[in-house]
Amino acid sequence: MLTFDTKGILLPGVHWLTWQEVYNNFGYNQYRRNLLFGMMIGLNSLKQVGCQEVYIDGSFATQKQLPGDFDICYEDSTMDFDQLEIIDPTILSFENLRAAQKGKYGGEFFPMTAVAAPPDITYFEFFQIDKNTGDPKGIVGLKLATT
């Protein structure tokens, strides 16, 4: 069972779940289930090109009833980016604040090793920092073999 603080934020660490557990824990209303549907489209594309795990963040990974979207950083060392460009180039589109990603999936996808903030904070590290307080927070880990 996932544990949240009094503000509805996951306690620090990576909380590994299966896809069914992600659905059960975060798909508790229609709005969230719609986001999960869009998330699954992107995850299927990542899985097809060799991605083995992702990390889910954003207001989606909280107890917020109507999150703005979801944020995912994906393990990128095993991926075939040339193939991803062919089968789903939207995941690689960062123009206009990732508008194409938000339109297609309802959320955003980032390579986990890319720099999110200066000087060298990767998305994987950035996702584990509360943007309001700077305190550590939790994220959800998902092995794509379970989707």
Coordinates of N, CA, C and O in Angstrom, one line a residue:
M1 N 0.8 -1.2 0.0 CA 0.0 0.0 0.0 C 0.9 1.3 0.0 O 1.9 1.3 0.7
L2 N 0.5 2.2 -0.8 CA 1.3 3.5 -0.9 C 1.0 4.3 0.3 O -0.1 4.3 0.9
T3 N 2.0 5.1 0.8 CA 1.9 6.0 1.9 C 2.1 7.4 1.5 O 3.1 7.7 0.8
F4 N 1.2 8.3 1.8 CA 1.3 9.7 1.5 C 1.4 10.5 2.7 O 0.9 10.1 3.8
D5 N 2.0 11.7 2.6 CA 2.1 12.6 3.7 C 0.7 13.4 3.8 O -0.2 13.1 3.1
T6 N 0.7 14.3 4.8 CA -0.6 15.0 5.0 C -1.0 15.9 3.9 O -2.2 16.3 3.8
K7 N -0.1 16.2 2.9 CA -0.4 17.0 1.8 C -0.8 16.1 0.6 O -1.0 16.7 -0.5
G8 N -0.8 14.8 0.8 CA -1.2 13.9 -0.3 C 0.0 13.6 -1.2 O -0.2 13.1 -2.3
I9 N 1.2 13.8 -0.8 CA 2.4 13.6 -1.6 C 3.0 12.2 -1.1 O 3.1 12.0 0.1
L10 N 3.5 11.4 -2.1 CA 4.1 10.2 -1.7 C 5.3 10.4 -0.9 O 6.1 11.3 -1.1
L11 N 5.5 9.5 0.1 CA 6.7 9.6 1.0 C 7.9 9.3 0.1 O 7.8 8.6 -0.9
P12 N 9.1 9.8 0.5 CA 10.3 9.7 -0.4 C 10.6 8.3 -0.8 O 10.4 7.3 0.0
G13 N 11.2 8.2 -2.0 CA 11.7 6.9 -2.5 C 10.9 6.5 -3.8 O 10.0 7.2 -4.2
V14 N 11.4 5.4 -4.4 CA 10.8 4.9 -5.6 C 9.8 3.8 -5.1 O 10.2 2.8 -4.4
H15 N 8.6 3.9 -5.4 CA 7.5 3.0 -5.0 C 7.2 2.1 -6.2 O 6.5 2.6 -7.1
W16 N 7.7 0.9 -6.3 CA 7.5 0.0 -7.4 C 6.1 -0.6 -7.4 O 5.7 -1.2 -6.4
L17 N 5.4 -0.4 -8.5 CA 4.1 -1.0 -8.7 C 4.0 -1.7 -10.1 O 4.8 -1.4 -11.0
T18 N 3.1 -2.6 -10.1 CA 2.7 -3.2 -11.4 C 1.7 -2.3 -12.1 O 1.2 -1.4 -11.5
W19 N 1.5 -2.5 -13.4 CA 0.5 -1.7 -14.1 C -0.9 -1.8 -13.4 O -1.6 -0.8 -13.2
Q20 N -1.3 -3.0 -13.0 CA -2.6 -3.1 -12.3 C -2.6 -2.3 -11.0 O -3.6 -1.7 -10.7
E21 N -1.5 -2.3 -10.3 CA -1.4 -1.5 -9.0 C -1.5 0.0 -9.3 O -2.1 0.7 -8.5
V22 N -0.8 0.4 -10.4 CA -0.9 1.8 -10.8 C -2.4 2.2 -11.0 O -2.9 3.2 -10.5
Y23 N -3.0 1.3 -11.8 CA -4.4 1.5 -12.1 C -5.3 1.6 -10.9 O -6.1 2.5 -10.7
N24 N -5.1 0.6 -10.0 CA -5.9 0.5 -8.8 C -5.7 1.7 -7.8 O -6.6 2.2 -7.2
N25 N -4.4 2.1 -7.7 CA -4.1 3.2 -6.8 C -4.4 4.6 -7.3 O -4.7 5.5 -6.5
F26 N -4.3 4.8 -8.6 CA -4.4 6.1 -9.2 C -5.6 6.3 -10.2 O -5.9 7.4 -10.6
G27 N -6.3 5.2 -10.5 CA -7.4 5.3 -11.5 C -8.8 5.3 -10.8 O -9.7 4.7 -11.2
Y28 N -8.9 6.0 -9.7 CA -10.1 6.0 -8.9 C -11.2 6.9 -9.3 O -12.3 6.9 -8.7
N29 N -11.0 7.6 -10.4 CA -12.2 8.4 -11.0 C -12.0 8.4 -12.5 O -10.9 8.0 -13.0
Q30 N -13.0 8.8 -13.2 CA -13.0 8.8 -14.7 C -11.9 9.7 -15.2 O -11.2 9.3 -16.2
Y31 N -11.7 10.8 -14.6 CA -10.7 11.8 -15.1 C -9.3 11.1 -15.1 O -8.6 11.1 -16.0
R32 N -9.0 10.5 -14.0 CA -7.7 9.8 -13.8 C -7.6 8.6 -14.7 O -6.5 8.3 -15.3
R33 N -8.7 7.9 -14.9 CA -8.7 6.7 -15.9 C -8.4 7.2 -17.3 O -7.7 6.5 -18.1
N34 N -8.9 8.4 -17.7 CA -8.6 8.9 -19.0 C -7.1 9.2 -19.1 O -6.5 9.0 -20.2
L35 N -6.5 9.8 -18.1 CA -5.1 10.0 -18.1 C -4.3 8.7 -18.2 O -3.3 8.6 -18.9
L36 N -4.8 7.7 -17.5 CA -4.1 6.4 -17.6 C -4.2 5.8 -19.0 O -3.2 5.2 -19.5
F37 N -5.3 6.0 -19.7 CA -5.4 5.5 -21.1 C -4.4 6.2 -21.9 O -3.7 5.5 -22.7
G38 N -4.2 7.5 -21.8 CA -3.2 8.2 -22.6 C -1.8 7.8 -22.2 O -0.9 7.6 -23.1
M39 N -1.6 7.6 -20.9 CA -0.3 7.1 -20.4 C 0.1 5.8 -21.1 O 1.2 5.6 -21.5
M40 N -0.9 4.9 -21.1 CA -0.7 3.6 -21.7 C -0.3 3.6 -23.2 O 0.6 2.9 -23.6
I41 N -0.8 4.6 -23.9 CA -0.4 4.7 -25.3 C 1.1 5.0 -25.4 O 1.8 4.4 -26.2
G42 N 1.5 6.0 -24.6 CA 3.0 6.3 -24.6 C 3.8 5.2 -24.1 O 4.9 4.9 -24.6
L43 N 3.4 4.5 -23.0 CA 4.2 3.4 -22.5 C 4.3 2.3 -23.5 O 5.4 1.7 -23.6
N44 N 3.3 2.0 -24.2 CA 3.4 0.9 -25.2 C 4.4 1.3 -26.3 O 5.2 0.4 -26.7
S45 N 4.5 2.5 -26.7 CA 5.5 3.0 -27.7 C 6.9 2.8 -27.1 O 7.8 2.3 -27.7
L46 N 7.1 3.2 -25.8 CA 8.4 3.1 -25.2 C 8.8 1.7 -25.1 O 10.0 1.3 -25.3
K47 N 7.9 0.8 -24.7 CA 8.2 -0.6 -24.5 C 8.6 -1.2 -25.9 O 9.5 -2.0 -25.9
Q48 N 8.0 -0.8 -27.0 CA 8.3 -1.4 -28.3 C 9.7 -1.0 -28.7 O 10.3 -1.8 -29.5
V49 N 10.3 0.1 -28.2 CA 11.6 0.4 -28.6 C 12.7 0.1 -27.6 O 13.8 0.7 -27.6
G50 N 12.3 -0.7 -26.6 CA 13.3 -1.2 -25.7 C 13.4 -0.6 -24.3 O 14.2 -1.0 -23.5
C51 N 12.5 0.3 -24.0 CA 12.5 0.9 -22.7 C 12.0 -0.2 -21.7 O 11.0 -0.9 -22.0
Q52 N 12.7 -0.3 -20.6 CA 12.4 -1.3 -19.6 C 11.7 -0.8 -18.3 O 11.0 -1.6 -17.7
E53 N 11.9 0.5 -18.0 CA 11.2 1.0 -16.8 C 11.0 2.5 -17.0 O 11.7 3.2 -17.7
V54 N 9.9 3.0 -16.2 CA 9.6 4.4 -16.2 C 9.3 4.8 -14.8 O 9.1 3.9 -13.9
Y55 N 9.3 6.1 -14.6 CA 9.0 6.7 -13.3 C 7.9 7.7 -13.4 O 8.0 8.6 -14.3
I56 N 6.8 7.6 -12.6 CA 5.6 8.4 -12.8 C 5.7 9.5 -11.7 O 5.9 9.2 -10.5
D57 N 5.4 10.7 -12.1 CA 5.5 11.9 -11.1 C 4.3 12.8 -11.5 O 3.4 12.5 -12.2
G58 N 4.5 14.0 -11.0 CA 3.5 15.1 -11.2 C 2.3 14.9 -10.3 O 2.3 14.0 -9.4
S59 N 1.3 15.8 -10.4 CA 0.2 15.7 -9.5 C -0.6 14.4 -9.7 O -1.3 14.0 -8.8
F60 N -0.3 13.7 -10.8 CA -0.9 12.4 -10.9 C -0.5 11.4 -9.9 O -1.3 10.6 -9.4
A61 N 0.8 11.5 -9.4 CA 1.3 10.6 -8.4 C 1.0 11.1 -7.0 O 1.8 10.8 -6.1
T62 N 0.0 11.9 -6.8 CA -0.4 12.3 -5.5 C -1.9 11.9 -5.3 O -2.5 11.2 -6.1
Q63 N -2.5 12.4 -4.2 CA -3.9 12.1 -3.9 C -4.8 13.1 -4.5 O -6.0 13.1 -4.2
K64 N -4.3 14.0 -5.3 CA -5.1 15.1 -5.9 C -6.2 14.4 -6.8 O -5.9 13.6 -7.6
Q65 N -7.5 14.8 -6.6 CA -8.6 14.2 -7.3 C -8.5 14.5 -8.8 O -8.8 13.6 -9.6
L66 N -8.2 15.7 -9.2 CA -8.1 16.0 -10.6 C -6.7 16.6 -10.9 O -6.5 17.8 -11.0
P67 N -5.7 15.7 -11.1 CA -4.4 16.2 -11.4 C -4.3 16.9 -12.8 O -5.1 16.6 -13.7
G68 N -3.4 17.8 -12.9 CA -3.2 18.5 -14.2 C -2.9 17.6 -15.3 O -3.3 17.8 -16.4
D69 N -2.0 16.7 -15.0 CA -1.5 15.7 -16.0 C -0.7 14.7 -15.3 O -0.7 14.6 -14.1
F70 N 0.1 13.9 -16.1 CA 1.1 13.1 -15.5 C 2.5 13.5 -16.1 O 2.5 14.0 -17.1
D71 N 3.5 13.1 -15.4 CA 4.9 13.3 -15.9 C 5.6 12.0 -15.7 O 5.5 11.3 -14.7
I72 N 6.3 11.6 -16.8 CA 7.0 10.3 -16.8 C 8.4 10.6 -17.3 O 8.6 11.3 -18.2
C73 N 9.4 10.0 -16.5 CA 10.7 9.9 -17.1 C 11.0 8.5 -17.3 O 10.6 7.6 -16.6
Y74 N 11.6 8.3 -18.5 CA 11.8 6.9 -18.9 C 13.3 6.5 -19.0 O 14.1 7.4 -19.3
E75 N 13.6 5.3 -18.6 CA 15.0 4.8 -18.6 C 15.3 4.7 -20.1 O 14.7 4.0 -20.9
D76 N 16.4 5.4 -20.5 CA 16.6 5.6 -21.9 C 17.9 4.9 -22.4 O 18.2 5.0 -23.6
S77 N 18.6 4.2 -21.6 CA 19.9 3.6 -22.0 C 19.7 2.4 -23.0 O 20.6 2.1 -23.7
T78 N 18.5 1.8 -22.9 CA 18.3 0.6 -23.8 C 17.4 0.8 -25.0 O 17.1 -0.1 -25.7
M79 N 17.1 2.1 -25.2 CA 16.1 2.4 -26.2 C 16.7 2.6 -27.6 O 17.8 3.1 -27.7
D80 N 15.9 2.3 -28.6 CA 16.2 2.6 -30.0 C 15.4 3.9 -30.4 O 14.3 3.8 -30.8
F81 N 16.1 5.0 -30.3 CA 15.5 6.3 -30.5 C 15.1 6.5 -32.0 O 14.2 7.2 -32.3
D82 N 15.9 5.9 -32.9 CA 15.6 6.0 -34.3 C 14.2 5.3 -34.6 O 13.4 5.8 -35.3
Q83 N 14.0 4.2 -33.9 CA 12.7 3.5 -34.1 C 11.6 4.3 -33.4 O 10.5 4.3 -34.0
L84 N 11.9 4.9 -32.3 CA 10.8 5.7 -31.6 C 10.4 6.9 -32.5 O 9.2 7.2 -32.6
E85 N 11.4 7.4 -33.2 CA 11.1 8.5 -34.1 C 10.1 8.1 -35.2 O 9.3 8.9 -35.7
I86 N 10.2 6.8 -35.6 CA 9.3 6.3 -36.6 C 8.0 6.0 -36.1 O 6.9 6.3 -36.7
I87 N 7.9 5.2 -35.0 CA 6.6 4.7 -34.5 C 5.8 5.7 -33.7 O 4.6 5.7 -33.6
D88 N 6.5 6.6 -33.0 CA 5.8 7.6 -32.1 C 6.6 8.8 -31.9 O 7.1 9.0 -30.8
P89 N 6.8 9.7 -32.9 CA 7.7 10.8 -32.7 C 7.1 11.9 -31.7 O 7.9 12.7 -31.3
T90 N 5.9 11.8 -31.4 CA 5.3 12.8 -30.4 C 6.0 12.7 -29.1 O 6.2 13.7 -28.4
I91 N 6.5 11.5 -28.6 CA 7.2 11.4 -27.4 C 8.4 12.2 -27.4 O 8.9 12.7 -26.3
L92 N 9.0 12.4 -28.6 CA 10.3 13.2 -28.7 C 10.0 14.7 -29.0 O 11.0 15.4 -29.1
S93 N 8.8 15.1 -29.0 CA 8.4 16.5 -29.3 C 8.4 17.3 -28.0 O 7.5 17.1 -27.2
F94 N 9.3 18.3 -27.9 CA 9.3 19.2 -26.7 C 9.0 20.6 -27.1 O 9.0 21.5 -26.2
E95 N 8.5 20.9 -28.3 CA 8.2 22.2 -28.7 C 6.9 22.7 -28.0 O 6.1 21.9 -27.6
N96 N 6.8 24.0 -27.9 CA 5.6 24.7 -27.3 C 5.3 24.0 -25.9 O 4.1 23.7 -25.7
L97 N 6.3 23.9 -25.1 CA 6.1 23.3 -23.7 C 5.4 21.9 -23.8 O 4.6 21.6 -23.0
R98 N 5.8 21.1 -24.8 CA 5.4 19.8 -25.0 C 3.9 19.7 -25.2 O 3.2 18.7 -24.9
A99 N 3.4 20.6 -26.0 CA 1.9 20.7 -26.3 C 1.5 19.4 -27.0 O 0.4 18.9 -26.8
A100 N 2.3 18.9 -28.0 CA 1.9 17.7 -28.7 C 1.8 16.5 -27.8 O 0.8 15.7 -27.9
Q101 N 2.7 16.4 -26.9 CA 2.6 15.3 -25.9 C 1.4 15.4 -25.1 O 0.6 14.4 -24.9
K102 N 1.1 16.6 -24.5 CA -0.1 16.8 -23.7 C -1.4 16.5 -24.5 O -2.3 15.9 -23.9
G103 N -1.4 16.9 -25.7 CA -2.6 16.7 -26.5 C -2.8 15.2 -26.9 O -3.9 14.8 -26.9
K104 N -1.8 14.5 -27.1 CA -1.9 13.1 -27.5 C -2.1 12.2 -26.3 O -2.9 11.2 -26.3
Y105 N -1.3 12.4 -25.2 CA -1.3 11.4 -24.1 C -2.0 12.0 -22.9 O -2.3 11.2 -22.0
G106 N -2.1 13.3 -22.7 CA -2.6 13.9 -21.5 C -1.5 14.1 -20.5 O -1.8 14.5 -19.3
G107 N -0.3 13.9 -20.9 CA 0.9 14.1 -20.0 C 2.2 14.2 -20.7 O 2.1 14.3 -22.0
E108 N 3.3 14.2 -20.0 CA 4.6 14.4 -20.6 C 5.6 13.3 -20.3 O 5.6 12.7 -19.3
F109 N 6.5 13.1 -21.3 CA 7.5 12.1 -21.2 C 8.9 12.7 -21.4 O 9.1 13.5 -22.3
F110 N 9.8 12.4 -20.5 CA 11.2 12.9 -20.5 C 12.2 11.8 -20.3 O 12.0 10.9 -19.5
P111 N 13.3 11.9 -21.0 CA 14.4 10.9 -20.8 C 14.9 11.1 -19.4 O 15.2 12.2 -19.0
M112 N 15.1 10.0 -18.7 CA 15.5 10.1 -17.3 C 16.9 10.7 -17.1 O 17.2 11.3 -16.0
T113 N 17.8 10.5 -18.0 CA 19.1 11.0 -17.9 C 19.3 12.4 -18.4 O 20.4 13.0 -18.2
A114 N 18.3 13.0 -19.0 CA 18.4 14.4 -19.5 C 18.5 15.3 -18.3 O 17.9 15.1 -17.3
V115 N 19.1 16.5 -18.5 CA 19.2 17.5 -17.5 C 17.9 18.3 -17.4 O 17.5 18.8 -18.4
A116 N 17.3 18.3 -16.2 CA 16.1 19.0 -16.0 C 16.3 20.3 -15.4 O 15.5 21.3 -15.6
A117 N 17.3 20.5 -14.6 CA 17.6 21.8 -13.9 C 19.1 21.9 -13.8 O 19.8 20.9 -13.6
P118 N 19.6 23.1 -13.9 CA 21.0 23.4 -13.7 C 21.5 23.1 -12.3 O 20.7 23.2 -11.3
P119 N 22.7 22.6 -12.0 CA 23.7 22.5 -13.0 C 23.6 21.1 -13.7 O 23.7 21.0 -14.9
D120 N 23.3 20.0 -12.9 CA 23.3 18.7 -13.5 C 22.2 17.8 -12.9 O 22.5 16.6 -12.7
I121 N 21.1 18.3 -12.6 CA 20.0 17.5 -12.0 C 19.2 16.8 -13.1 O 18.6 17.5 -14.0
T122 N 19.2 15.5 -13.1 CA 18.5 14.8 -14.2 C 17.0 14.7 -13.8 O 16.6 15.0 -12.7
Y123 N 16.2 14.4 -14.8 CA 14.8 14.3 -14.6 C 14.5 13.2 -13.5 O 13.6 13.4 -12.6
F124 N 15.2 12.2 -13.4 CA 15.0 11.2 -12.4 C 15.2 11.8 -11.0 O 14.4 11.6 -10.1
E125 N 16.2 12.6 -10.8 CA 16.5 13.3 -9.6 C 15.4 14.4 -9.3 O 14.9 14.6 -8.2
F126 N 15.2 15.2 -10.4 CA 14.2 16.3 -10.3 C 12.8 15.8 -9.9 O 12.1 16.5 -9.1
F127 N 12.4 14.7 -10.4 CA 11.1 14.1 -10.0 C 11.0 13.8 -8.6 O 9.9 13.7 -8.0
Q128 N 12.1 13.6 -7.9 CA 12.0 13.3 -6.5 C 12.2 14.4 -5.5 O 12.5 14.3 -4.3
I129 N 12.0 15.7 -6.0 CA 12.1 16.9 -5.2 C 10.8 17.6 -5.3 O 10.3 17.9 -6.4
D130 N 10.2 17.9 -4.1 CA 9.0 18.7 -4.1 C 9.3 20.1 -4.6 O 10.1 20.8 -4.0
K131 N 8.6 20.5 -5.7 CA 8.9 21.8 -6.3 C 8.5 22.9 -5.4 O 9.0 24.0 -5.6
N132 N 7.6 22.7 -4.5 CA 7.2 23.8 -3.6 C 8.1 24.0 -2.4 O 8.3 25.1 -1.9
T133 N 8.6 22.9 -1.9 CA 9.4 23.0 -0.6 C 10.9 22.6 -0.8 O 11.7 23.0 0.1
G134 N 11.2 21.9 -1.9 CA 12.6 21.4 -2.1 C 12.9 20.2 -1.3 O 14.0 19.6 -1.3
D135 N 11.9 19.7 -0.6 CA 12.0 18.4 0.2 C 12.0 17.2 -0.7 O 11.4 17.2 -1.8
P136 N 12.6 16.1 -0.2 CA 12.4 14.8 -1.0 C 11.0 14.4 -1.0 O 10.2 14.6 -0.1
K137 N 10.6 13.7 -2.1 CA 9.3 13.1 -2.2 C 9.4 11.9 -3.1 O 10.4 11.6 -3.7
G138 N 8.3 11.1 -3.0 CA 8.3 9.8 -3.7 C 7.8 9.9 -5.2 O 7.1 10.8 -5.6
I139 N 8.2 8.9 -5.9 CA 7.7 8.7 -7.3 C 7.3 7.2 -7.4 O 7.7 6.4 -6.6
V140 N 6.6 6.9 -8.5 CA 6.2 5.5 -8.8 C 7.1 4.9 -9.8 O 7.3 5.6 -10.9
G141 N 7.6 3.8 -9.6 CA 8.4 3.1 -10.6 C 7.6 2.0 -11.2 O 6.8 1.3 -10.5
L142 N 7.7 1.8 -12.5 CA 6.9 0.8 -13.2 C 7.8 0.1 -14.2 O 8.5 0.7 -15.1
K143 N 8.0 -1.2 -14.1 CA 8.7 -2.0 -15.0 C 7.7 -2.3 -16.2 O 6.6 -2.8 -16.0
L144 N 8.2 -2.0 -17.4 CA 7.3 -2.1 -18.6 C 6.9 -3.5 -18.9 O 6.0 -3.8 -19.6
A145 N 7.7 -4.5 -18.4 CA 7.3 -5.9 -18.6 C 6.0 -6.2 -17.9 O 5.3 -7.2 -18.3
T146 N 5.6 -5.4 -17.0 CA 4.3 -5.6 -16.3 C 3.1 -5.0 -16.9 O 2.0 -5.1 -16.4
T147 N 3.3 -4.2 -18.0 CA 2.2 -3.5 -18.6 C 1.6 -4.3 -19.7 O 2.2 -5.3 -20.3

